[in-house]
PDB file of C-alpha atoms and ligand atoms in Angstrom:
ATOM      1  CA  MET A1051     112.730  64.843  37.833  1.00 82.00           C
ATOM      2  CA  ASN A1052     109.861  66.599  40.084  1.00 95.00           C
ATOM      3  CA  GLN A1053     107.348  69.053  38.585  1.00 95.00           C
ATOM      4  CA  ASP A1054     109.505  71.941  39.937  1.00 95.00           C
ATOM      5  CA  ALA A1055     112.916  70.714  38.202  1.00 95.00           C
ATOM      6  CA  LEU A1056     110.874  70.400  34.678  1.00 97.00           C
ATOM      7  CA  LYS A1057     108.997  73.799  35.185  1.00 98.00           C
ATOM      8  CA  GLN A1058     112.951  75.430  35.667  1.00 98.00           C
ATOM      9  CA  ALA A1059     114.029  73.314  32.685  1.00 98.00           C
ATOM     10  CA  VAL A1060     111.605  74.963  30.614  1.00 98.00           C
ATOM     11  CA  ALA A1061     111.942  78.210  31.891  1.00 98.00           C
ATOM     12  CA  ARG A1062     115.719  77.938  30.971  1.00 98.00           C
ATOM     13  CA  ALA A1063     115.246  76.527  27.834  1.00 98.00           C
ATOM     14  CA  ALA A1064     112.561  79.452  26.742  1.00 98.00           C
ATOM     15  CA  LEU A1065     115.358  81.847  27.810  1.00 98.00           C
ATOM     16  CA  ASP A1066     117.939  80.006  25.490  1.00 98.00           C
ATOM     17  CA  TYR A1067     115.374  79.989  22.801  1.00 98.00           C
ATOM     18  CA  ILE A1068     114.539  84.021  23.016  1.00 98.00           C
ATOM     19  CA  ALA A1069     118.040  85.305  24.122  1.00 98.00           C
ATOM     20  CA  PRO A1070     119.211  85.193  20.535  1.00 97.00           C
ATOM     21  CA  ARG A1071     116.229  86.576  18.758  1.00 96.00           C
ATOM     22  CA  LEU A1072     116.031  89.910  21.217  1.00 97.00           C
ATOM     23  CA  ASP A1073     117.692  93.183  20.118  1.00 96.00           C
ATOM     24  CA  HIS A1074     118.009  96.188  22.611  1.00 96.00           C
ATOM     25  CA  ASN A1075     114.307  97.627  21.746  1.00 97.00           C
ATOM     26  CA  ALA A1076     112.571  94.367  22.069  1.00 98.00           C
ATOM     27  CA  ILE A1077     109.780  94.177  24.431  1.00 98.00           C
ATOM     28  CA  VAL A1078     109.234  90.899  26.266  1.00 98.00           C
ATOM     29  CA  GLY A1079     105.777  89.719  27.363  1.00 98.00           C
ATOM     30  CA  VAL A1080     105.761  87.743  30.412  1.00 98.00           C
ATOM     31  CA  GLY A1081     102.981  85.635  31.961  1.00 98.00           C
ATOM     32  CA  THR A1082     102.021  84.755  35.180  1.00 98.00           C
ATOM     33  CA  GLY A1083     102.029  81.450  37.668  1.00 98.00           C
ATOM     34  CA  SER A1084     104.963  79.021  38.714  1.00 98.00           C
ATOM     35  CA  THR A1085     106.383  78.289  35.653  1.00 98.00           C
ATOM     36  CA  ALA A1086     106.432  82.134  34.299  1.00 98.00           C
ATOM     37  CA  ALA A1087     108.059  83.005  37.774  1.00 98.00           C
ATOM     38  CA  PHE A1088     111.084  80.410  36.796  1.00 98.00           C
ATOM     39  CA  PHE A1089     110.952  82.265  33.505  1.00 98.00           C
ATOM     40  CA  ILE A1090     111.366  85.438  35.369  1.00 98.00           C
ATOM     41  CA  GLU A1091     114.244  84.387  37.344  1.00 98.00           C
ATOM     42  CA  ALA A1092     115.970  83.481  34.111  1.00 98.00           C
ATOM     43  CA  LEU A1093     115.181  86.391  32.349  1.00 98.00           C
ATOM     44  CA  ALA A1094     116.668  88.335  34.965  1.00 98.00           C
ATOM     45  CA  GLN A1095     120.150  87.033  33.665  1.00 97.00           C
ATOM     46  CA  ILE A1096     119.686  89.118  30.396  1.00 97.00           C
ATOM     47  CA  LYS A1097     118.552  92.245  31.759  1.00 96.00           C
ATOM     48  CA  GLY A1098     119.534  95.068  29.791  1.00 95.00           C
ATOM     49  CA  HIS A1099     119.816  93.188  26.594  1.00 96.00           C
ATOM     50  CA  PHE A1100     116.383  94.166  25.925  1.00 98.00           C
ATOM     51  CA  GLU A1101     114.105  97.138  26.328  1.00 98.00           C
ATOM     52  CA  ALA A1102     111.689  96.468  28.699  1.00 98.00           C
ATOM     53  CA  ALA A1103     108.755  93.743  29.648  1.00 98.00           C
ATOM     54  CA  VAL A1104     104.801  93.708  29.600  1.00 98.00           C
ATOM     55  CA  ALA A1105     103.166  91.838  32.366  1.00 98.00           C
ATOM     56  CA  SER A1106     100.076  89.769  32.146  1.00 98.00           C
ATOM     57  CA  SER A1107      99.537  90.117  36.041  1.00 98.00           C
ATOM     58  CA  GLU A1108     100.275  92.530  38.837  1.00 98.00           C
ATOM     59  CA  ALA A1109     102.104  89.597  40.726  1.00 98.00           C
ATOM     60  CA  THR A1110     104.184  89.317  37.285  1.00 98.00           C
ATOM     61  CA  ALA A1111     104.877  93.073  37.082  1.00 98.00           C
ATOM     62  CA  SER A1112     106.121  93.284  40.785  1.00 98.00           C
ATOM     63  CA  GLN A1113     108.597  89.987  40.585  1.00 98.00           C
ATOM     64  CA  LEU A1114     109.924  91.940  36.911  1.00 98.00           C
ATOM     65  CA  GLN A1115     110.089  95.448  38.892  1.00 98.00           C
ATOM     66  CA  ALA A1116     111.870  93.587  41.901  1.00 98.00           C
ATOM     67  CA  HIS A1117     114.760  92.576  39.287  1.00 98.00           C
ATOM     68  CA  GLY A1118     115.116  96.008  37.777  1.00 98.00           C
ATOM     69  CA  ILE A1119     113.478  95.151  34.734  1.00 98.00           C
ATOM     70  CA  PRO A1120     111.283  98.151  33.547  1.00 98.00           C
ATOM     71  CA  VAL A1121     107.585  97.296  32.769  1.00 98.00           C
ATOM     72  CA  TYR A1122     105.730  99.183  30.153  1.00 98.00           C
ATOM     73  CA  ASP A1123     101.955  99.546  30.252  1.00 98.00           C
ATOM     74  CA  LEU A1124     100.939  97.705  26.887  1.00 98.00           C
ATOM     75  CA  ASN A1125      99.582 100.816  25.300  1.00 98.00           C
ATOM     76  CA  SER A1126     103.209 102.307  25.391  1.00 96.00           C
ATOM     77  CA  ALA A1127     104.375  99.393  23.303  1.00 96.00           C
ATOM     78  CA  ASP A1128     104.711  99.243  19.839  1.00 92.00           C
ATOM     79  CA  ALA A1129     105.231  95.873  19.654  1.00 97.00           C
ATOM     80  CA  VAL A1130     105.846  92.997  21.505  1.00 98.00           C
ATOM     81  CA  ALA A1131     108.418  90.435  20.063  1.00 98.00           C
ATOM     82  CA  VAL A1132     107.685  87.353  22.257  1.00 98.00           C
ATOM     83  CA  TYR A1133     105.270  86.174  25.090  1.00 98.00           C
ATOM     84  CA  VAL A1134     106.215  83.593  27.376  1.00 99.00           C
ATOM     85  CA  ASP A1135     103.912  82.298  29.621  1.00 98.00           C
ATOM     86  CA  GLY A1136     102.893  78.805  31.035  1.00 98.00           C
ATOM     87  CA  ALA A1137      99.496  76.737  30.673  1.00 98.00           C
ATOM     88  CA  ASP A1138      97.005  74.646  32.465  1.00 98.00           C
ATOM     89  CA  GLU A1139      96.581  72.329  29.527  1.00 98.00           C
ATOM     90  CA  THR A1140      97.768  72.051  25.896  1.00 98.00           C
ATOM     91  CA  ASN A1141      96.581  69.937  23.256  1.00 98.00           C
ATOM     92  CA  PRO A1142      98.948  68.856  20.098  1.00 97.00           C
ATOM     93  CA  ARG A1143      97.468  71.938  18.571  1.00 98.00           C
ATOM     94  CA  LEU A1144      99.033  73.835  20.965  1.00 98.00           C
ATOM     95  CA  GLU A1145      95.413  75.073  22.014  1.00 98.00           C
ATOM     96  CA  LEU A1146      95.304  75.730  25.423  1.00 98.00           C
ATOM     97  CA  ILE A1147      93.506  76.257  28.871  1.00 98.00           C
ATOM     98  CA  LYS A1148      94.873  79.071  30.618  1.00 98.00           C
ATOM     99  CA  GLY A1149      93.417  81.009  33.781  1.00 98.00           C
ATOM    100  CA  GLY A1150      94.410  78.905  36.652  1.00 98.00           C
ATOM    101  CA  GLY A1151      95.867  81.978  38.078  1.00 98.00           C
ATOM    102  CA  ALA A1152      92.980  84.271  37.302  1.00 98.00           C
ATOM    103  CA  ALA A1153      95.109  86.288  35.107  1.00 98.00           C
ATOM    104  CA  LEU A1154      93.520  84.822  31.760  1.00 98.00           C
ATOM    105  CA  THR A1155      92.359  88.211  30.202  1.00 98.00           C
ATOM    106  CA  ARG A1156      95.716  89.910  30.210  1.00 98.00           C
ATOM    107  CA  GLU A1157      97.331  86.690  29.463  1.00 98.00           C
ATOM    108  CA  LYS A1158      95.107  86.645  26.242  1.00 98.00           C
ATOM    109  CA  ILE A1159      95.575  90.618  25.315  1.00 98.00           C
ATOM    110  CA  ILE A1160      99.509  89.924  25.306  1.00 98.00           C
ATOM    111  CA  ALA A1161      99.176  87.031  23.391  1.00 98.00           C
ATOM    112  CA  ALA A1162      96.936  88.650  20.622  1.00 98.00           C
ATOM    113  CA  VAL A1163      99.693  91.216  20.351  1.00 98.00           C
ATOM    114  CA  ALA A1164     102.559  89.256  20.577  1.00 98.00           C
ATOM    115  CA  GLU A1165     104.535  88.514  17.323  1.00 98.00           C
ATOM    116  CA  GLU A1166     105.409  84.806  19.044  1.00 98.00           C
ATOM    117  CA  PHE A1167     104.042  82.799  21.726  1.00 98.00           C
ATOM    118  CA  VAL A1168     106.240  80.658  23.236  1.00 98.00           C
ATOM    119  CA  CYS A1169     104.243  78.213  25.814  1.00 98.00           C
ATOM    120  CA  ILE A1170     106.465  76.797  28.568  1.00 98.00           C
ATOM    121  CA  ALA A1171     105.025  73.756  30.520  1.00 98.00           C
ATOM    122  CA  ASP A1172     105.702  70.436  32.015  1.00 97.00           C
ATOM    123  CA  GLN A1173     104.546  67.001  31.048  1.00 97.00           C
ATOM    124  CA  SER A1174     101.799  67.088  33.122  1.00 97.00           C
ATOM    125  CA  LYS A1175      99.771  69.749  31.300  1.00 98.00           C
ATOM    126  CA  TRP A1176      99.809  67.727  27.854  1.00 98.00           C
ATOM    127  CA  VAL A1177      96.492  66.102  26.920  1.00 98.00           C
ATOM    128  CA  GLU A1178      95.228  64.758  23.595  1.00 97.00           C
ATOM    129  CA  CYS A1179      91.650  66.498  24.438  1.00 97.00           C
ATOM    130  CA  LEU A1180      91.073  69.962  26.337  1.00 98.00           C
ATOM    131  CA  GLY A1181      88.679  69.816  29.253  1.00 97.00           C
ATOM    132  CA  GLN A1182      90.147  67.863  32.060  1.00 97.00           C
ATOM    133  CA  PHE A1183      91.296  71.157  33.742  1.00 98.00           C
ATOM    134  CA  PRO A1184      88.272  73.262  34.694  1.00 98.00           C
ATOM    135  CA  LEU A1185      88.149  76.024  32.162  1.00 98.00           C
ATOM    136  CA  PRO A1186      88.282  79.398  33.850  1.00 98.00           C
ATOM    137  CA  VAL A1187      86.085  82.143  32.627  1.00 99.00           C
ATOM    138  CA  GLU A1188      86.243  85.919  33.711  1.00 99.00           C
ATOM    139  CA  VAL A1189      83.019  87.645  34.685  1.00 99.00           C
ATOM    140  CA  ILE A1190      81.629  90.956  35.185  1.00 98.00           C
ATOM    141  CA  PRO A1191      80.618  90.543  39.170  1.00 98.00           C
ATOM    142  CA  MET A1192      76.685  91.507  38.492  1.00 98.00           C
ATOM    143  CA  ALA A1193      76.749  88.863  35.815  1.00 98.00           C
ATOM    144  CA  ARG A1194      77.436  85.791  37.921  1.00 98.00           C
ATOM    145  CA  SER A1195      74.559  83.773  37.962  1.00 98.00           C
ATOM    146  CA  HIS A1196      73.132  84.643  34.242  1.00 98.00           C
ATOM    147  CA  VAL A1197      76.726  83.335  32.914  1.00 98.00           C
ATOM    148  CA  ALA A1198      76.492  80.298  34.913  1.00 98.00           C
ATOM    149  CA  ARG A1199      73.175  79.336  33.906  1.00 98.00           C
ATOM    150  CA  GLU A1200      74.304  79.919  30.280  1.00 98.00           C
ATOM    151  CA  LEU A1201      77.670  77.923  30.916  1.00 98.00           C
ATOM    152  CA  VAL A1202      74.982  74.881  32.130  1.00 98.00           C
ATOM    153  CA  LYS A1203      73.167  75.165  28.646  1.00 97.00           C
ATOM    154  CA  LEU A1204      76.655  74.678  27.051  1.00 97.00           C
ATOM    155  CA  GLY A1205      76.897  71.203  29.029  1.00 97.00           C
ATOM    156  CA  GLY A1206      79.405  72.353  31.723  1.00 97.00           C
ATOM    157  CA  ASP A1207      79.460  72.670  35.658  1.00 98.00           C
ATOM    158  CA  PRO A1208      79.964  76.225  36.776  1.00 98.00           C
ATOM    159  CA  VAL A1209      81.781  76.571  39.995  1.00 98.00           C
ATOM    160  CA  TYR A1210      82.162  80.382  41.324  1.00 98.00           C
ATOM    161  CA  ARG A1211      86.016  80.479  42.668  1.00 98.00           C
ATOM    162  CA  GLN A1212      85.966  81.581  46.199  1.00 98.00           C
ATOM    163  CA  GLU A1213      87.627  84.448  47.237  1.00 98.00           C
ATOM    164  CA  CYS A1214      89.188  85.527  43.837  1.00 98.00           C
ATOM    165  CA  GLU A1215      89.080  89.139  42.614  1.00 98.00           C
ATOM    166  CA  THR A1216      90.917  89.203  39.081  1.00 98.00           C
ATOM    167  CA  ASP A1217      93.389  92.381  38.412  1.00 98.00           C
ATOM    168  CA  ASN A1218      90.669  93.646  36.263  1.00 98.00           C
ATOM    169  CA  GLY A1219      88.134  93.575  39.702  1.00 98.00           C
ATOM    170  CA  ASN A1220      85.903  90.780  38.265  1.00 98.00           C
ATOM    171  CA  ILE A1221      85.130  87.310  39.236  1.00 98.00           C
ATOM    172  CA  ILE A1222      86.196  83.364  37.848  1.00 98.00           C
ATOM    173  CA  ILE A1223      83.756  81.026  37.158  1.00 98.00           C
ATOM    174  CA  ASP A1224      85.619  77.571  36.668  1.00 98.00           C
ATOM    175  CA  VAL A1225      83.619  75.385  34.357  1.00 98.00           C
ATOM    176  CA  HIS A1226      83.845  71.469  35.098  1.00 98.00           C
ATOM    177  CA  ASN A1227      83.168  68.516  33.293  1.00 96.00           C
ATOM    178  CA  MET A1228      83.305  69.597  29.675  1.00 93.00           C
ATOM    179  CA  ARG A1229      85.196  67.588  26.994  1.00 87.00           C
ATOM    180  CA  ILE A1230      86.571  70.300  24.454  1.00 97.00           C
ATOM    181  CA  GLU A1231      86.424  68.597  20.866  1.00 96.00           C
ATOM    182  CA  ASP A1232      86.111  71.993  19.309  1.00 98.00           C
ATOM    183  CA  PRO A1233      88.140  74.564  21.344  1.00 98.00           C
ATOM    184  CA  ARG A1234      87.546  77.402  18.655  1.00 98.00           C
ATOM    185  CA  GLN A1235      83.969  76.959  18.707  1.00 98.00           C
ATOM    186  CA  LEU A1236      83.468  76.771  22.389  1.00 98.00           C
ATOM    187  CA  GLU A1237      85.839  79.741  22.850  1.00 98.00           C
ATOM    188  CA  THR A1238      83.638  81.689  20.436  1.00 98.00           C
ATOM    189  CA  ALA A1239      80.497  80.490  22.146  1.00 98.00           C
ATOM    190  CA  ILE A1240      81.568  81.406  25.585  1.00 98.00           C
ATOM    191  CA  ASN A1241      82.746  84.716  24.597  1.00 98.00           C
ATOM    192  CA  GLN A1242      79.119  85.499  23.212  1.00 98.00           C
ATOM    193  CA  ILE A1243      77.509  85.365  26.771  1.00 98.00           C
ATOM    194  CA  THR A1244      76.613  88.807  27.812  1.00 98.00           C
ATOM    195  CA  GLY A1245      78.986  89.470  31.117  1.00 98.00           C
ATOM    196  CA  VAL A1246      81.735  87.454  30.019  1.00 99.00           C
ATOM    197  CA  VAL A1247      85.002  89.196  29.775  1.00 99.00           C
ATOM    198  CA  THR A1248      86.891  86.405  28.369  1.00 98.00           C
ATOM    199  CA  ASN A1249      87.656  82.854  28.773  1.00 98.00           C
ATOM    200  CA  GLY A1250      90.665  80.781  29.265  1.00 98.00           C
ATOM    201  CA  LEU A1251      90.636  78.776  25.811  1.00 98.00           C
ATOM    202  CA  PHE A1252      93.455  80.190  23.548  1.00 98.00           C
ATOM    203  CA  ALA A1253      92.335  78.652  20.451  1.00 98.00           C
ATOM    204  CA  HIS A1254      91.834  81.532  18.143  1.00 98.00           C
ATOM    205  CA  ARG A1255      95.377  82.482  19.244  1.00 98.00           C
ATOM    206  CA  PRO A1256      97.230  79.221  20.172  1.00 98.00           C
ATOM    207  CA  ALA A1257     100.997  79.037  21.029  1.00 98.00           C
ATOM    208  CA  ASP A1258     103.436  78.881  18.271  1.00 98.00           C
ATOM    209  CA  LEU A1259     105.671  76.814  20.027  1.00 98.00           C
ATOM    210  CA  LEU A1260     105.590  74.601  23.378  1.00 98.00           C
ATOM    211  CA  LEU A1261     108.827  74.138  25.337  1.00 98.00           C
ATOM    212  CA  LEU A1262     107.620  70.836  27.100  1.00 98.00           C
ATOM    213  CA  GLY A1263     109.349  69.758  30.110  1.00 98.00           C
ATOM    214  CA  THR A1264     109.488  65.658  30.193  1.00 97.00           C
ATOM    215  CA  ASP A1265     111.769  63.441  32.133  1.00 95.00           C
ATOM    216  CA  GLN A1266     113.705  62.669  29.015  1.00 96.00           C
ATOM    217  CA  GLY A1267     114.347  66.552  28.536  1.00 97.00           C
ATOM    218  CA  VAL A1268     112.840  69.641  27.086  1.00 98.00           C
ATOM    219  CA  GLU A1269     110.962  69.127  23.826  1.00 98.00           C
ATOM    220  CA  GLN A1270     110.346  71.646  21.060  1.00 98.00           C
ATOM    221  CA  VAL A1271     106.640  71.005  19.835  1.00 98.00           C
ATOM    222  CA  ARG A1272     105.135  73.034  17.129  1.00 97.00           C
ATOM    223  CA  ALA A1273     101.302  72.790  16.256  1.00 88.00           C
ATOM    224  CA  GLY A1274     100.549  69.552  14.521  1.00 70.00           C
TER     225      GLY A1274
HETATM  226  C1  5RP B2037      97.663  81.895  34.988  1.00 87.00           C
HETATM  227  C2  5RP B2037      97.968  80.707  33.889  1.00 87.00           C
HETATM  228  C3  5RP B2037      99.202  80.076  34.189  1.00 87.00           C
HETATM  229  O1  5RP B2037      99.961  80.209  33.102  1.00 87.00           O
HETATM  230  C4  5RP B2037      98.499  78.400  34.386  1.00 87.00           C
HETATM  231  O2  5RP B2037      97.810  78.672  35.495  1.00 87.00           O
HETATM  232  C5  5RP B2037      99.711  77.675  34.893  1.00 87.00           C
HETATM  233  O3  5RP B2037     100.388  78.021  36.177  1.00 87.00           O
HETATM  234  P1  5RP B2037     101.695  76.944  36.385  1.00 87.00           P
HETATM  235  O4  5RP B2037     102.963  77.610  35.812  1.00 87.00           O
HETATM  236  O5  5RP B2037     101.714  77.491  38.120  1.00 87.00           O
HETATM  237  O6  5RP B2037     101.344  75.942  36.491  1.00 87.00           O
HETATM  238  O7  5RP B2037      97.102  80.640  32.919  1.00 87.00           O
HETATM  239  O8  5RP B2037      96.431  82.558  34.787  1.00 87.00           O
END
């Protein structure tokens, strides 16, 4: 199966997983990226069976609204029953690298609120040790050079992502060449740098369930 077919398969599996768990008052959190986009197409089939969605990016909000799915501001949502999103990398503990689509901060906020976080990913995202994918860091623009210097001290090679402004008006620095043995410790350390909004490590709040698309089918993985 090609990668898009695997993404479509996990999107469908996510719908099958969440549909029986939603009631008419439920709010669904929706992530960003190509896998999440397939999920939105699937979610549209059960529109009306849940109250509304909250979106991790403007692009996702637009796609949801185009299907007639109401999109709430997160501050108007009492609770988020489930959050479904892709990832750039996942390890067996379901600690993730996210932010390839520059939506990491809003993604992390919704993940923090959600009662359950379901990650959907094709098999290319599975790694034993995080860090082959450059780690995205959202940064306040005036702090760019300072943050880059501090990231070098932590052992990384920071690269400014050209022509990228986040939905929050900030920039992204991608940190290359980090073998991330202790994701929680690094997540905390980077977030301590003044000027960092947040980084793309989802280790303190990992996924609860991974739906992993493989050539043999969609596997359900719980943190090991
Ligand atoms: C966006 C993300 C995405 O979940 C991540 O980049 C995966 O994207 P895709 O599903 O297109 O492979 O974190 O900020």
